[in-house]
Coordinates of C-alpha atoms in Angstrom, one line a residue:
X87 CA 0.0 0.0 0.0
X88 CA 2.7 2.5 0.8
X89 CA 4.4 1.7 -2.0
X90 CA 2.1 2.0 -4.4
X91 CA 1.1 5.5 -2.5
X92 CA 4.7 6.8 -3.3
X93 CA 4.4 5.7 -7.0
X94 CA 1.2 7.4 -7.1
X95 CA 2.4 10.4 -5.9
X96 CA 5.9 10.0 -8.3
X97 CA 3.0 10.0 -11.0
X98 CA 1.5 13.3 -9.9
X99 CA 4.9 15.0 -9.5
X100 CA 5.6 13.3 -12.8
X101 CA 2.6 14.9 -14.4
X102 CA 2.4 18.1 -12.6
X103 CA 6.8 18.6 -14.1
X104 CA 6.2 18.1 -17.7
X105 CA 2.5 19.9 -17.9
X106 CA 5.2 23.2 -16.6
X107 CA 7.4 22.7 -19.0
X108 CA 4.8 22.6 -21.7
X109 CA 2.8 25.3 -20.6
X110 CA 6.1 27.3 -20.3
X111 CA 7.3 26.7 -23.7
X112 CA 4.1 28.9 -24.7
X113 CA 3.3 31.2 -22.4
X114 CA 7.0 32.3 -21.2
X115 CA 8.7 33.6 -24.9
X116 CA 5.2 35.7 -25.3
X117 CA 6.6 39.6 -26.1
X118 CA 10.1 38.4 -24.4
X119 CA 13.5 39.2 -26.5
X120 CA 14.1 35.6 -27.3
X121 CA 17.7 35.5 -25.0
X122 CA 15.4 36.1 -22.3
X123 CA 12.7 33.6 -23.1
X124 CA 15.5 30.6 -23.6
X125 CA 16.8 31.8 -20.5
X126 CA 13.3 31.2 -18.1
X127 CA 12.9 28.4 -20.0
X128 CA 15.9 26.9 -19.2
X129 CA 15.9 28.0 -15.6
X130 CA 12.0 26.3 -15.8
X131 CA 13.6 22.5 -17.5
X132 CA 16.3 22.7 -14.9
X133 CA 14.0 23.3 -11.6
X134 CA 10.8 23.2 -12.7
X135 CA 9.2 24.2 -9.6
X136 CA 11.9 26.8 -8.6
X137 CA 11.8 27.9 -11.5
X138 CA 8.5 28.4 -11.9
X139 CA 8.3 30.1 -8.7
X140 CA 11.1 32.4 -9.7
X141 CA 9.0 33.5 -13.6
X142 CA 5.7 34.4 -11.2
X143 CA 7.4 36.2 -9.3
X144 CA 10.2 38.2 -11.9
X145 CA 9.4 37.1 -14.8
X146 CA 6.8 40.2 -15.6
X147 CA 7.0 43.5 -15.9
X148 CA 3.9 44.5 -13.9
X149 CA 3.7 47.5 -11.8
X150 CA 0.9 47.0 -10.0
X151 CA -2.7 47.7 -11.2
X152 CA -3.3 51.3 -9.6
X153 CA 0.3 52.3 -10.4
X154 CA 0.0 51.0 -14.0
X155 CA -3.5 53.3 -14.1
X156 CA -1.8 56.3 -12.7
X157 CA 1.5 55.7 -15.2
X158 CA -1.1 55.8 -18.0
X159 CA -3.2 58.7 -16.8
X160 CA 0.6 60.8 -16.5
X161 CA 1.7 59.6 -20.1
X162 CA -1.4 61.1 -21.5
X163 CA -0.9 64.2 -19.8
X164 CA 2.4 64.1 -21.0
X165 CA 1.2 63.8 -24.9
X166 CA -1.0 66.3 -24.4
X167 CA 1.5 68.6 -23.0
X168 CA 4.1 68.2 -25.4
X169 CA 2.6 69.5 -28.4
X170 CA 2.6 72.5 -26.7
X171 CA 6.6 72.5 -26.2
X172 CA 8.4 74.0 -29.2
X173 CA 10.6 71.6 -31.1
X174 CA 14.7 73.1 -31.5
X175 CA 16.0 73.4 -34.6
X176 CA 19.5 71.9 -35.0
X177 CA 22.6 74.0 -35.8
X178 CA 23.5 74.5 -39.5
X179 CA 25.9 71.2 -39.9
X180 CA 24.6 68.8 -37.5
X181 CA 24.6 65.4 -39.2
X182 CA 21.6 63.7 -40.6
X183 CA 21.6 60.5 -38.3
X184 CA 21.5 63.2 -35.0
X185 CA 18.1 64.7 -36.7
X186 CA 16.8 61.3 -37.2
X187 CA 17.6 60.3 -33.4
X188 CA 16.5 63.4 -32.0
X189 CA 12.6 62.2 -34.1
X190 CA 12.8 58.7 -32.7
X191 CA 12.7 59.5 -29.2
X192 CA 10.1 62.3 -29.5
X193 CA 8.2 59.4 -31.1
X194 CA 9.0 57.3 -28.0
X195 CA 8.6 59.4 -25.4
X196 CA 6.8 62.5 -26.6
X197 CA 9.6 65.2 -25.6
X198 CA 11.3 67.1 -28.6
X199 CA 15.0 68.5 -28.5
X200 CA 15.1 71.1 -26.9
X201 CA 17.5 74.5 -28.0
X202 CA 18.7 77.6 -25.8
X203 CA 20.8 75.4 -22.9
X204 CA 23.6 76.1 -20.9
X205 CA 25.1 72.7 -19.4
X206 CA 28.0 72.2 -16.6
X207 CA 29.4 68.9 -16.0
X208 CA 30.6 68.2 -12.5
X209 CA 32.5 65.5 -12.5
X210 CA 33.6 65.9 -8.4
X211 CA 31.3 64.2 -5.8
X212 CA 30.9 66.7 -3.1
X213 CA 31.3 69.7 -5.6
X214 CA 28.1 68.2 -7.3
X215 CA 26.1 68.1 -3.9
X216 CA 27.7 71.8 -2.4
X217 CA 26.0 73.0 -6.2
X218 CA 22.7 71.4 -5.6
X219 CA 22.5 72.9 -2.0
X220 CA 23.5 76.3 -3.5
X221 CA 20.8 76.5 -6.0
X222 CA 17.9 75.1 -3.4
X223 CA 19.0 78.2 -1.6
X224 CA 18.0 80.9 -3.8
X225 CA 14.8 78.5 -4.3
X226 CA 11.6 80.9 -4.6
X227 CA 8.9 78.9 -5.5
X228 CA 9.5 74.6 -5.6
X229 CA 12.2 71.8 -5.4
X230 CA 11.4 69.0 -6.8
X231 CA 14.0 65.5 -5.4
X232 CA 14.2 62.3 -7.4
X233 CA 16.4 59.6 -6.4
X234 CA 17.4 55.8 -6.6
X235 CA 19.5 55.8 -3.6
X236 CA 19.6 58.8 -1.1
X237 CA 20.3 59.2 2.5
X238 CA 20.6 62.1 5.2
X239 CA 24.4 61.8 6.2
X240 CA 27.4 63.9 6.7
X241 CA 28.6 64.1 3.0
X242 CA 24.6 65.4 2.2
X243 CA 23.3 67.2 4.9
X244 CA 24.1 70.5 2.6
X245 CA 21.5 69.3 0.3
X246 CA 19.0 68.3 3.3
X247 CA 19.3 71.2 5.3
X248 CA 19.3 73.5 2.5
X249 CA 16.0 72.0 1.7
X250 CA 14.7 72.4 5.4
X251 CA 15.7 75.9 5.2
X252 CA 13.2 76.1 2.1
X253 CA 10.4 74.9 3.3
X254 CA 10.5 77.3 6.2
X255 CA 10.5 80.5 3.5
X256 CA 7.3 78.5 2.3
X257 CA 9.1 77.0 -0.6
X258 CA 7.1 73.3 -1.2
X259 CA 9.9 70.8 -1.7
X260 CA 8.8 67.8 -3.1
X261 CA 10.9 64.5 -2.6
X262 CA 10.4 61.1 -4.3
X263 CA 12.8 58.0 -3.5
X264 CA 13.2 54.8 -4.5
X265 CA 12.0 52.2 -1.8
X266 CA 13.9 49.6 -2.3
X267 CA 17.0 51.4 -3.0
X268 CA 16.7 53.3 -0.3
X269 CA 15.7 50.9 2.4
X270 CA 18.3 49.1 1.6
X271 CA 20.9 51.8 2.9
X272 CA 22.1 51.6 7.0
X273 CA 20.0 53.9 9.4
X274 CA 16.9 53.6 6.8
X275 CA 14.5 53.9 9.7
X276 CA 16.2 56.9 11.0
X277 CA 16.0 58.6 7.8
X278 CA 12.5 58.2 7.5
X279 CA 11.8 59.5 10.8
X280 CA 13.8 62.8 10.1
X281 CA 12.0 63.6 7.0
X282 CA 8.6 63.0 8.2
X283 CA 9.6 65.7 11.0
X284 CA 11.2 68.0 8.6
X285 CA 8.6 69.4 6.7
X286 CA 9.8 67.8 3.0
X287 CA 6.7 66.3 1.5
X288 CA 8.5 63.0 0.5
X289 CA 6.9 59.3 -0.9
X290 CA 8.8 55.9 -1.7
X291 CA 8.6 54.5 -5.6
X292 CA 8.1 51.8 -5.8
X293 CA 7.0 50.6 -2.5
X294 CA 7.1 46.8 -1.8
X295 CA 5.1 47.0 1.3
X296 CA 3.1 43.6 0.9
X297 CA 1.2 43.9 4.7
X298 CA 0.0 47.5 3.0
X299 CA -1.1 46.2 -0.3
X300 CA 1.9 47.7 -1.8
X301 CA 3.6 45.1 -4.0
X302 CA 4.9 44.5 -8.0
X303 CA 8.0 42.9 -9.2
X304 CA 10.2 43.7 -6.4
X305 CA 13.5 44.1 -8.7
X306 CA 11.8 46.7 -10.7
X307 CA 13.0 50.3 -9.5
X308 CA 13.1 53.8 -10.7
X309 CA 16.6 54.8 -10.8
X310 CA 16.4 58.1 -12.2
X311 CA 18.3 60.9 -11.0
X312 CA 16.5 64.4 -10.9
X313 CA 16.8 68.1 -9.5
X314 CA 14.5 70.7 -10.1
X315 CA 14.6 74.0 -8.7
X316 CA 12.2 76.9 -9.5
X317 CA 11.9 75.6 -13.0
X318 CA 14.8 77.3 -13.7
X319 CA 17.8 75.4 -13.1
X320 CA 18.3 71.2 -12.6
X321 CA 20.4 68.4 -12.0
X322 CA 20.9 64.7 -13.7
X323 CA 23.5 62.6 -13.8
X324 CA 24.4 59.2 -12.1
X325 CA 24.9 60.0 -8.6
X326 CA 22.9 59.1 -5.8
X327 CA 22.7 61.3 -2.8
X328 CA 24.2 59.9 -0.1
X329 CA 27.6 59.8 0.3
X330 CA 30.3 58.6 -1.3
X331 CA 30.8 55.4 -0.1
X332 CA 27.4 54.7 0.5
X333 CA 27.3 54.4 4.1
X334 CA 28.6 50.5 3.6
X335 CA 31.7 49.9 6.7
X336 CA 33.3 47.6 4.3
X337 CA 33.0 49.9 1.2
X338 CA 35.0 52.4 3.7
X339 CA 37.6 49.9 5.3
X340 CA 38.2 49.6 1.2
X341 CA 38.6 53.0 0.5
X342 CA 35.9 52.1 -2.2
X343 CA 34.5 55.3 -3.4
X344 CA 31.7 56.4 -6.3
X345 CA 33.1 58.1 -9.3
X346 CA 30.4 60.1 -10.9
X347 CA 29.1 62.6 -12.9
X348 CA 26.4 65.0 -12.9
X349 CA 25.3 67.6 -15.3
X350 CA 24.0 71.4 -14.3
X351 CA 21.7 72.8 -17.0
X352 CA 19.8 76.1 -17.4
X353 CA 17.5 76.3 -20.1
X354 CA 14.2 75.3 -21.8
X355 CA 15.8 71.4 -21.0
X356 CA 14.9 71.9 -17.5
X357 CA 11.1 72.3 -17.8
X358 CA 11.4 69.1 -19.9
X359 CA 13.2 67.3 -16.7
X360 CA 10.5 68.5 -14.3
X361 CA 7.8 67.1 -16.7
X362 CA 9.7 63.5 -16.0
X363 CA 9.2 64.3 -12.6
X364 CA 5.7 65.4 -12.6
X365 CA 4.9 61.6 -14.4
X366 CA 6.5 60.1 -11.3
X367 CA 5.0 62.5 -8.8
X368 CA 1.8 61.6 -10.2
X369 CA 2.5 58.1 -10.2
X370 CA 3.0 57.6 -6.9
X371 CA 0.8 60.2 -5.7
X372 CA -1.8 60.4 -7.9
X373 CA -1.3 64.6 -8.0
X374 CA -1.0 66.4 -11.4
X375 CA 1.8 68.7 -11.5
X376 CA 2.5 69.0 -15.6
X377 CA -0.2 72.0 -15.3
X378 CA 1.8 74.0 -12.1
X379 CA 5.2 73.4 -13.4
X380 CA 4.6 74.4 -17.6
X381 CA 6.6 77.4 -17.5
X382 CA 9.3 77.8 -20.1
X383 CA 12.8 78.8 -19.0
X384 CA 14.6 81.5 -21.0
X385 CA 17.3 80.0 -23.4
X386 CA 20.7 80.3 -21.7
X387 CA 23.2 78.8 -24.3
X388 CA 23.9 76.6 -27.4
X389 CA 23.4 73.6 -26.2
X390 CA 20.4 71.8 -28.0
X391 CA 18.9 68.7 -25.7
X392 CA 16.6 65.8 -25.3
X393 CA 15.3 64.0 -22.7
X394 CA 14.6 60.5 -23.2
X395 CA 12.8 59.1 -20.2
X396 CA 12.7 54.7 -19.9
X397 CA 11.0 52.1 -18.3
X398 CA 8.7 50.0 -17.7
X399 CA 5.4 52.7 -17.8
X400 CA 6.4 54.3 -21.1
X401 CA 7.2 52.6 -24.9
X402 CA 9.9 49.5 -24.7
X403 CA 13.9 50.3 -24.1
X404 CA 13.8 53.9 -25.3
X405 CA 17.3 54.6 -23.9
X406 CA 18.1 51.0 -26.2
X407 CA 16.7 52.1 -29.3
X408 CA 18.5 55.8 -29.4
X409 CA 21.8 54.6 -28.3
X410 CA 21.7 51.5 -31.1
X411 CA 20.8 54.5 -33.6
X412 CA 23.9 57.0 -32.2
X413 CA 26.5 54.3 -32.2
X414 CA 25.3 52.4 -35.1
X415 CA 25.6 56.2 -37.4
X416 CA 29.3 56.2 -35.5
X417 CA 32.3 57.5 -38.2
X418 CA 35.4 58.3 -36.3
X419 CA 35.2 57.1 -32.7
X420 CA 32.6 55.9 -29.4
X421 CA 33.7 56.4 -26.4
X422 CA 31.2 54.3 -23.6
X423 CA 31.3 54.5 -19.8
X424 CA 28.7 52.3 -18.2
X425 CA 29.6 50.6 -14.7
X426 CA 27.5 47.9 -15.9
X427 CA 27.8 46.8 -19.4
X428 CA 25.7 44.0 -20.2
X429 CA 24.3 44.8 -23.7
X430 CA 21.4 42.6 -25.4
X431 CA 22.4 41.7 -28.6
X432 CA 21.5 44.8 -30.7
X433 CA 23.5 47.1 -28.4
X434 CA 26.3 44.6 -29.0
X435 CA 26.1 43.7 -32.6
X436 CA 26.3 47.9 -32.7
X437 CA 29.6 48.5 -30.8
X438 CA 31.2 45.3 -32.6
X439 CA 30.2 46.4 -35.9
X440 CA 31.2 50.1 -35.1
X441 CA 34.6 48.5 -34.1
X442 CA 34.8 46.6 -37.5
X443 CA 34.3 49.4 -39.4
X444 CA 36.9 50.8 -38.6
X445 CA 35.3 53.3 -36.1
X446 CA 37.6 53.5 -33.1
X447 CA 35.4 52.4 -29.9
X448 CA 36.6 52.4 -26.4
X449 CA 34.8 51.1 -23.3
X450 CA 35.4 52.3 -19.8
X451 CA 34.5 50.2 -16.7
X452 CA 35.8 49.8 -12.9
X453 CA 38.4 47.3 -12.6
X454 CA 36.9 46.3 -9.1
X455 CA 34.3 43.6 -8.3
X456 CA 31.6 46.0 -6.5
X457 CA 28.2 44.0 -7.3
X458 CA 29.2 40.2 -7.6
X459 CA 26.4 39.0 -10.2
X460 CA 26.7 41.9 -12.9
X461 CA 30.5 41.9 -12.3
X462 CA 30.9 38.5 -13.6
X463 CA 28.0 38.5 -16.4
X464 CA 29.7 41.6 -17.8
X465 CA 33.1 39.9 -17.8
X466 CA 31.8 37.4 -20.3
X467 CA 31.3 40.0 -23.1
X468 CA 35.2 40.8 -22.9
X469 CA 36.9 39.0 -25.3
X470 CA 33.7 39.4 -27.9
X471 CA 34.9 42.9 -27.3
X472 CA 38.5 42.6 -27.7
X473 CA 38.5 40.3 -30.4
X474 CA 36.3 42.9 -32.4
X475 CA 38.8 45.9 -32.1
X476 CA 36.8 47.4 -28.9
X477 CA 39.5 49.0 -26.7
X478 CA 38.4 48.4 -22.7
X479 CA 40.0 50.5 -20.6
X480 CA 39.9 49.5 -16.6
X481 CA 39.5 52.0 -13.9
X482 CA 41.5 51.3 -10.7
X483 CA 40.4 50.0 -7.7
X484 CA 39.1 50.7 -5.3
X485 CA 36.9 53.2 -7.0
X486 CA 33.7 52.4 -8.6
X487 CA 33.3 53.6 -11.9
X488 CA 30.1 54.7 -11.8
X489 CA 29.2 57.1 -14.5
X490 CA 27.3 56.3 -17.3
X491 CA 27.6 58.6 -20.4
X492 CA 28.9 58.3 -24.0
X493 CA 29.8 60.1 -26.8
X494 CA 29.6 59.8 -30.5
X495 CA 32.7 61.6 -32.7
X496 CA 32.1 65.2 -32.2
X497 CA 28.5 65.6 -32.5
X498 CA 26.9 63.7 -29.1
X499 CA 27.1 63.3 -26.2
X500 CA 24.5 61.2 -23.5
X501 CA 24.9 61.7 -20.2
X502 CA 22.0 60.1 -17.0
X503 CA 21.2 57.2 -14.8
X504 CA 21.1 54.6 -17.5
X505 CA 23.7 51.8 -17.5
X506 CA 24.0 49.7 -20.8
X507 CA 22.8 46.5 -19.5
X508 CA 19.7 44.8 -19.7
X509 CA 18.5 45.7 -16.2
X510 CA 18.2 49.1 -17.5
X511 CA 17.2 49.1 -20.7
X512 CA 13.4 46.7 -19.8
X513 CA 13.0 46.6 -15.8
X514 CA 14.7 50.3 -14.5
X515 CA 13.3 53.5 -15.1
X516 CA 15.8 55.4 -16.1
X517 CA 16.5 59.3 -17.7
X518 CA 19.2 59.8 -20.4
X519 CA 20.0 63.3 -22.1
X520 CA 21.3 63.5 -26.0
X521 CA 23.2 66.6 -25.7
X522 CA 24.5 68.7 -28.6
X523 CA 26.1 71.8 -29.8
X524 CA 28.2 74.6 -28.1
X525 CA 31.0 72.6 -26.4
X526 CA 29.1 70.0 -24.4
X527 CA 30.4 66.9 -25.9
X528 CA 34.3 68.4 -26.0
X529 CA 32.9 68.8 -22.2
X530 CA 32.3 65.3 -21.6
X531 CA 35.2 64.2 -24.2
X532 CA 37.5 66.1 -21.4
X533 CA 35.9 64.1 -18.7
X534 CA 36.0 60.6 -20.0
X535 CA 40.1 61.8 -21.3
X536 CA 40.6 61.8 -17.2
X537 CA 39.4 58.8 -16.8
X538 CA 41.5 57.0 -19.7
X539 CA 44.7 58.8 -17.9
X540 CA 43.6 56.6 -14.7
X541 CA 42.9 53.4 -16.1
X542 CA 44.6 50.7 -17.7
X543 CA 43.9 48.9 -20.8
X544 CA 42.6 45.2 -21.0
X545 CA 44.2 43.5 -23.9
X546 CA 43.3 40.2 -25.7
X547 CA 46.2 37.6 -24.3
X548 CA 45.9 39.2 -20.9
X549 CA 42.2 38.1 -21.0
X550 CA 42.5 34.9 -22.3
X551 CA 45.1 33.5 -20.0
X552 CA 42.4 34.4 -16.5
X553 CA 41.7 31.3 -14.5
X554 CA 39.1 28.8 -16.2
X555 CA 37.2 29.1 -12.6
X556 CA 36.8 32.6 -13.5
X557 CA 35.4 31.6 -17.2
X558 CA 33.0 29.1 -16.2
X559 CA 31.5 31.8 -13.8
X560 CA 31.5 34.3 -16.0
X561 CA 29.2 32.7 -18.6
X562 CA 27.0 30.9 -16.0
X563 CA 25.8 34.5 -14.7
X564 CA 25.9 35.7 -18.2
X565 CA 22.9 33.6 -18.1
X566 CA 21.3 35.4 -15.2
X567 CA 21.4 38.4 -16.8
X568 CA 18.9 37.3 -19.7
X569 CA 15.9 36.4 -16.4
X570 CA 13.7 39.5 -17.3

């Protein structure tokens, strides 16, 4: 009796295994990049039930049903708005393929290039955060706070306090944060406490709060960067407030600091920042702020720009689809800084192709092993790279690397939160700026020339000869990287 009882069950278990891995091999590829899809699928034949478990929960892009409502109800606002914006004509001599990028995202995201800009790159951590702080306090009328990562310690109390003295002049200071990222950071609880005492009107993205209904794919984030002040003047970049070893003991013991880089602008680009804003604002709090903030900032410069927000809530990879088109058009040279590079296979059939056609391509990235998963999977596009004339350049340790810009020859430069990997091109929402004319690409050119005097270059045999250990793991979380 028992044994047949066991058999029986063997049977379900039987049963219950392959109907999975039937039903998967239908539902799972179903508007999936097919890397991804063979990549569930084999994570679903290997441990079915695991696996299965692991797809339910990651394996969609869903932001929840009221959030996904509110998203919608802000992109239309956002179409309707942007009609209203007027369109920049490019300088006399800007090439053809930079026109035909600039129309792509407005058709992605609604926002057209925008002329009359004055942009400042601030490559130095605590000089970025001593500007923000300075501008919040000439602040008249609103600040508006977006970050992945933030936290109130000693390296950004500048920025904190400065906003604390604006909200007792009656400025409103708005402050949205990611809630994973965040909570993640020591003295979370703290943090929370201070705010809600300080008078900073403040919500989480992206809460995953289950006991308070608050839950969607818990690895989805918004990662955008974002400050706003009066309309008149903002921030962007890739660095997170907090500072600048993010408040980690061991990063400190290390002497493991961020490297970033963030961009000042004045100009008609920063009412098209603050819209970006406005869509989260509303997203999380269901208040419509595109109406309040529509006020058009003199033009300040030459610089002619574009917003190009991403994510899950607006039209597929945006920030995919306009860097393939930039580097793609490439004639004399691509240089790429991304802390994470783990392209799909557009992205990467673009920079090897560039290579091979004779376009010199360069690729910076921290030598250092600062997030284990993504270090490895990025390590197995190396010698793809290197075989394929791309030059990799390694920053040194213990610094993280953690820019993410690029430029194309003389004409582009795009500078933001997004990294080139596949974590933010489909499950991140991200912000990326094409910037053009006056002297913002020889700017960033000047930048990314410091970091090249710092590194060290990669080359082929080097590569090849690393530890087969080191190979095998490499290409196994190569796979991971593909579970979107």
């Amino acid at each position: 009796m028992g044994a047949d009882l066991v058999w029986t069950w063997a049977g379900v278990a039987y049963v219950i295994d392959l109907a999975i891995r039937i039903v998967a091999l239908g539902v799972v590829p179903r508007n999936r990049r097919p890397a991804s899809g063979v990549a569930w699928l084999l994570a679903i034949v290997m441990i079915p039930y695991l696996g299965l478990v692991l797809f339910l929960l990651l394996g969609r892009t869903d932001i929840g049903r009221k959030r996904d409502a509110r998203q919608r109800l802000a992109n239309a606002r956002v179409h309707e708005v942007a009609p209203t914006i007027p369109a920049a004509t490019l300088p006399a001599g800007t090439p053809d393929y930079v026109h035909a990028a600039a129309t792509l995202n407005t058709n992605l995201g609604s926002l057209p290039m925008r002329a009359g800009n004055r942009v400042e790159l601030i490559p130095g951590y605590q000089q970025a955060i001593e500007a923000i702080a300075a501008e919040i306090d000439r602040a008249r009328r609103f600040v508006h706070v977006q970050y992945y990562i933030t936290a109130w310690d000693h390296a950004t109390a500048p920025v904190y306090e400065a906003l604390v003295r604006a909200t007792e002049r009656g400025v409103k200071v708005r402050l949205l944060v990611d809630h994973v990222g965040t909570s993640r950071i020591p003295g979370y609880r703290r943090f929370e406490r201070t705010l809600n005492a300080s008078g900073i009107e403040w919500y989480p993205m992206m809460p995953v709060r289950p006991l308070r209904g608050d839950f969607q794919r818990p690895d989805l984030r918004n990662h955008r960067k974002i400050v706003v002040v009066d309309g008149t003047v903002a921030f962007t970049g890739s660095q997170n407030l907090i500072e600048p070893s993010y408040g980690k003991p061991k990063h400190q013991k290390a002497g493991r600091r961020w490297v970033e880089l963030v961009m000042r602008c004045e100009g008609p680009l920063v009412e098209t920042l603050d819209v970006v804003f406005a869509t989260d604002w509303l997203t999380e709090t269901g208040e419509v702020l595109i109406d309040e903030i529509a006020i058009v900032p003199p033009e300040r410069g030459e610089v002619c720009a574009q917003v190009i927000p991403s994510g899950p809530g607006v039209v597929a990879e945006n920030n995919l689809r306009a860097f393939v088109t930039l580097i793609a058009n490439a004639r004399h040279r691509v240089s790429l800084v991304s802390p994470y590079f783990v392209p799909d296979e557009s992205l990467l059939y673009a920079v090897t192709t560039a290579a091979l056609r004779g376009v010199e391509v360069e690729l910076f990235v921290s030598e250092g092993k600062e997030q284990f998963m993504v270090f490895h999977a990025q390590r197995s596009y190396y010698e793809e790279l290197l075989r394929h004339g791309v030059r990799i350049w390694l920053y040194p340790e213990p610094f993280v690397l953690h820019t993410k810009c690029f430029t194309v020859d003389d004409d582009v430069a795009v500078i933001g939160s997004s990294n080139m990997d596949m974590r933010s091109f489909a499950l991140n929402f991200e912000v990326s700026v094409l910037l053009t004319g006056g002297d913002v690409v020889a700017q960033t050119n000047q930048v990314i020339d410091g970091y090249r005097a710092l590194s060290r270059e990669l080359v082929l045999q080097e590569w090849l000869t690393r530890p087969l250990r080191h190979q095998y793991l490499d290409n196994v979380l190569r796979l991971t990287a593909a579970l979107q």
